[in-house]
Amino acid sequence: MTEGPEELREPSDSTTVVVIGAGPAGLTVASLLRRSGIDCVILERLTRGRVAQRQRAGIVETRAVRMFDSWGLAEQVLGGAPSDGLMEFRVDGESHLVSDDDGSEGPRARLYPQQVLVQKLTATYLADGGDLRFEAADISLHDLAGDRPTVRYRTADGTLRTITCAFVAGCDGDHGISRATIPDGVLTAHAFDHGIGWLTVLADAPPPARPLLAVSPHGFAAHFARGPHTSRYYLQCPPEARPGAWPDNRVWEALRTRLADPALVPGPITDREVFRLRSVVHEPMQYGRLFLVGDAAHIVSPLGGKGMNLALHDADLFARAVRDSVHGHDDTGLHAYSRRCLRRVWNDQEFSHWLTRTLHDAGDDTHSGPFQRGLARARLDRLFTSRNAARTFAELMTGLDFVPDVEAHDGPGPVARGSAPAGD
Ligand code: RFL
């Protein structure tokens, strides 16, 4: 790229890792790097207030709790009481409690809203002296295939700035610029559209005692806590439905019917959206010195609560890999990063897909038909009655490693040390 006069004058910095995006993935990467004594800069396009208010996930799985614990961060970034590990499946009004207790020792999953985790990670990182730059516009990535990539952006007052670094962590979600910067042909996208929509509703209404998933011929519905006085509800709907077609009365009526709870207490609705259930995996999760972390690399349909937890898993692996490279001159973790992450990603995709199909096919069989409905009901029956099926479900919910990592495939890899990059 030819440098113009403006670029020649622009102020420049240098750091080890530039992190793009201050969601759960980016904040976790940066926090773990700081714990490892590695300097980094986070660039986030939104204001701190907007990032802190984004409401999405609600469960930090057992594996992620233990990950924060192992880094000495659990006390600072995780509040709330540990969950009792029970979730309720309500099938045609009949209640079945399913546990995520897999028999392992140690701290367990937390019912913990994503925005609270983001707020705590932000506060902890900044209090620790972390460099987090909000309202960073027009970010562009350069020389990812070389030894010293550069990242350019514009500050809120319009100043153009450049940062040189050793690694870029692309933590800017599904619509960010990190993945979009990778040349055509490097990545392969594997996508699946369930053909299902969810109306998601946030309301100031009493939360349920435990996560509630309801199956009935009227369609799937769910009710989750998002704070002491706040609830998140989901209602299956056509993917092309408009939120405006769901006025308050219709929402509460549908919830009472599908949750089989005529006494459900309503409250003011503060947010209402429709989204499609879809899943995407981009392979490999790396290009040269750019590493994709979290939603930038994969989207998981929400059932099973894996999206944010996968982001935390990627962040952990990336931070450990950079630590080993910087402090131990050992690039094994960087070479293996994509492969190790993707093993977990596909495992969680399978679990989420299984749960999505089961809970939708077992209810409204308009799309799936009576045969698929029968199969889905049989899977639920097995989950409620077989100790082994329940145990497998618990293992998948906790996210704990049940398959040892295979080091045999870790060969010399793609981290550019003066050579051209390649995928893992
Ligand atoms: P995020 O959270 O999208 O954060 C990306 C950050 O990058 C910033 N950004 C940029 N910054 C600079 N320059 C650019 N060009 C940028 N473009 C974007 C954004 O402003 C943002 O701050 O991705 P991250 O960190 O990978 O975290 C992933 C999670 O947010 C996501 O997987 C979960 O929310 C998914 N998800 C759920 N996951 C769970 O584990 N359990 C759940 O129960 C759960 N429920 C959900 C969900 C996602 C949902 N949506 C979005 C459909 C429920 C819903 C409704």
Coordinates of C-alpha atoms in Angstrom, one line a residue, residues 225-410:
A225 CA -33.7 -15.3 34.0
R226 CA -31.8 -12.3 33.0
G227 CA -31.6 -10.6 36.4
P228 CA -33.5 -10.6 39.7
H229 CA -36.5 -8.9 38.1
T230 CA -35.9 -9.5 34.4
S231 CA -36.8 -12.3 32.1
R232 CA -35.9 -13.4 28.5
Y233 CA -38.6 -15.3 26.6
Y234 CA -38.4 -17.1 23.3
L235 CA -41.3 -18.1 21.1
Q236 CA -40.9 -20.2 17.9
C237 CA -42.3 -18.3 14.9
P238 CA -41.9 -18.2 11.1
P239 CA -38.3 -16.9 10.4
E240 CA -39.8 -14.0 8.3
A241 CA -42.2 -12.9 11.0
R242 CA -42.1 -9.2 11.9
P243 CA -41.8 -8.2 15.6
G244 CA -44.7 -5.7 15.1
A245 CA -47.0 -8.7 14.4
W246 CA -46.5 -9.7 18.1
P247 CA -48.2 -7.0 20.2
D248 CA -47.9 -7.5 24.0
N249 CA -51.2 -9.3 24.4
R250 CA -50.3 -11.9 21.7
V251 CA -46.9 -12.5 23.4
W252 CA -48.3 -13.1 26.8
E253 CA -51.2 -15.2 25.5
A254 CA -48.8 -17.4 23.5
L255 CA -46.4 -17.8 26.4
R256 CA -49.2 -18.8 28.8
T257 CA -50.4 -21.4 26.3
R258 CA -47.0 -22.8 25.3
L259 CA -45.5 -22.7 28.8
A260 CA -48.7 -24.3 30.1
D261 CA -48.8 -21.6 32.8
P262 CA -52.1 -19.7 32.9
A263 CA -50.8 -17.7 35.9
L264 CA -47.6 -16.4 34.2
V265 CA -47.0 -12.9 35.5
P266 CA -46.5 -10.4 32.7
G267 CA -44.4 -7.2 32.8
P268 CA -43.3 -4.3 30.6
I269 CA -41.6 -5.5 27.4
T270 CA -38.3 -3.7 26.9
D271 CA -37.1 -5.4 23.7
R272 CA -38.6 -7.6 21.0
E273 CA -36.8 -9.1 18.0
V274 CA -37.1 -11.9 15.5
F275 CA -34.1 -13.9 14.4
R276 CA -33.4 -17.0 12.4
L277 CA -31.8 -20.0 14.0
R278 CA -28.7 -20.7 12.0
S279 CA -25.3 -22.2 12.5
V280 CA -22.0 -21.3 10.7
V281 CA -18.4 -22.5 11.0
H282 CA -15.6 -20.8 9.2
E283 CA -12.5 -22.9 8.7
P284 CA -9.6 -22.4 9.4
M285 CA -9.8 -19.8 12.3
Q286 CA -6.6 -18.2 11.3
Y287 CA -4.9 -16.3 8.5
G288 CA -1.2 -15.5 9.0
R289 CA -1.0 -13.5 12.3
L290 CA -4.8 -12.9 12.4
F291 CA -6.6 -15.3 14.7
L292 CA -10.4 -15.4 14.7
V293 CA -12.0 -15.8 18.2
G294 CA -15.7 -16.3 19.0
D295 CA -18.6 -15.3 16.8
A296 CA -16.1 -14.0 14.2
A297 CA -15.4 -17.6 13.4
H298 CA -18.6 -19.4 14.3
I299 CA -22.3 -18.9 15.1
V300 CA -24.3 -21.6 17.0
S301 CA -28.0 -21.7 17.3
P302 CA -28.9 -20.6 20.8
L303 CA -30.2 -23.9 22.3
G304 CA -27.6 -25.4 24.6
G305 CA -26.2 -21.9 25.4
K306 CA -22.9 -22.5 23.6
G307 CA -22.2 -19.3 21.6
M308 CA -20.7 -17.2 24.3
N309 CA -19.1 -20.2 26.0
L310 CA -17.3 -21.1 22.7
A311 CA -16.0 -17.6 22.5
L312 CA -14.6 -18.0 26.0
H313 CA -13.0 -21.3 25.1
D314 CA -11.3 -19.8 22.0
A315 CA -10.1 -16.9 24.0
D316 CA -8.5 -19.2 26.6
L317 CA -6.7 -21.2 23.9
F318 CA -5.5 -18.1 22.1
A319 CA -4.2 -16.4 25.2
R320 CA -2.3 -19.6 26.2
A321 CA -0.9 -20.0 22.7
V322 CA 0.4 -16.3 22.7
R323 CA 1.8 -16.7 26.2
D324 CA 3.7 -19.8 25.2
S325 CA 5.0 -18.1 22.0
V326 CA 6.0 -14.9 23.7
H327 CA 7.4 -16.2 26.9
G328 CA 8.5 -19.7 25.9
H329 CA 9.3 -19.3 22.2
D330 CA 7.0 -22.2 21.7
D331 CA 4.5 -21.8 18.7
T332 CA 2.8 -25.2 19.1
G333 CA -0.3 -23.6 20.5
L334 CA -0.5 -21.1 17.7
H335 CA -0.1 -23.7 15.1
A336 CA -2.7 -25.9 16.7
Y337 CA -5.1 -23.1 17.6
S338 CA -7.6 -23.5 14.8
R339 CA -7.7 -27.3 14.9
R340 CA -8.2 -27.3 18.7
C341 CA -10.9 -24.7 18.7
L342 CA -12.7 -26.3 15.8
R343 CA -12.8 -29.7 17.5
R344 CA -14.8 -28.1 20.4
V345 CA -16.8 -25.9 17.9
W346 CA -18.1 -29.0 16.0
N347 CA -18.8 -30.8 19.2
D348 CA -21.0 -28.0 20.4
Q349 CA -22.6 -27.4 17.0
E350 CA -23.7 -31.1 17.1
F351 CA -25.1 -30.7 20.6
S352 CA -26.9 -27.5 19.8
H353 CA -28.2 -28.9 16.5
W354 CA -29.5 -32.0 18.3
L355 CA -31.3 -30.0 21.0
T356 CA -32.7 -27.5 18.4
R357 CA -34.1 -30.3 16.3
T358 CA -35.4 -32.3 19.3
L359 CA -37.2 -29.4 20.9
H360 CA -38.8 -28.1 17.7
D361 CA -39.6 -31.4 16.0
A362 CA -41.2 -32.8 19.1
G363 CA -43.7 -30.0 19.2
D364 CA -45.2 -28.3 16.2
D365 CA -44.7 -30.9 13.5
T366 CA -45.8 -28.6 10.6
H367 CA -42.3 -28.6 9.1
S368 CA -40.9 -31.9 10.3
G369 CA -43.9 -34.2 10.0
P370 CA -45.1 -37.0 12.3
F371 CA -42.2 -39.3 11.7
Q372 CA -39.6 -36.7 12.9
R373 CA -41.9 -35.8 15.7
G374 CA -41.9 -39.4 16.9
L375 CA -38.1 -39.6 16.8
A376 CA -37.8 -36.3 18.7
R377 CA -40.3 -37.5 21.4
A378 CA -38.3 -40.7 21.7
R379 CA -35.1 -38.7 22.3
L380 CA -36.8 -36.7 25.0
D381 CA -38.1 -39.9 26.6
R382 CA -34.6 -41.4 26.6
L383 CA -33.2 -38.2 28.2
F384 CA -35.8 -38.3 31.0
T385 CA -35.5 -42.0 31.7
S386 CA -32.0 -43.3 30.9
R387 CA -29.2 -42.6 33.3
N388 CA -26.6 -42.8 30.6
A389 CA -28.5 -40.4 28.3
A390 CA -28.8 -38.0 31.1
R391 CA -25.1 -38.3 31.9
T392 CA -24.1 -37.6 28.3
F393 CA -26.4 -34.5 28.3
A394 CA -24.8 -33.3 31.5
E395 CA -21.3 -33.7 30.1
L396 CA -22.3 -31.7 27.0
M397 CA -24.0 -29.0 29.1
T398 CA -20.9 -28.5 31.4
G399 CA -18.6 -28.3 28.4
L400 CA -15.9 -30.1 30.3
D401 CA -13.3 -32.0 28.2
F402 CA -14.5 -35.6 27.8
V403 CA -12.1 -36.3 24.9
P404 CA -8.4 -35.7 25.4
D405 CA -6.7 -33.4 23.0
V406 CA -4.8 -35.2 20.2
E407 CA -1.3 -33.7 19.9
A408 CA -0.3 -36.1 17.0
H409 CA -1.7 -33.7 14.4
D410 CA 0.1 -30.7 15.7

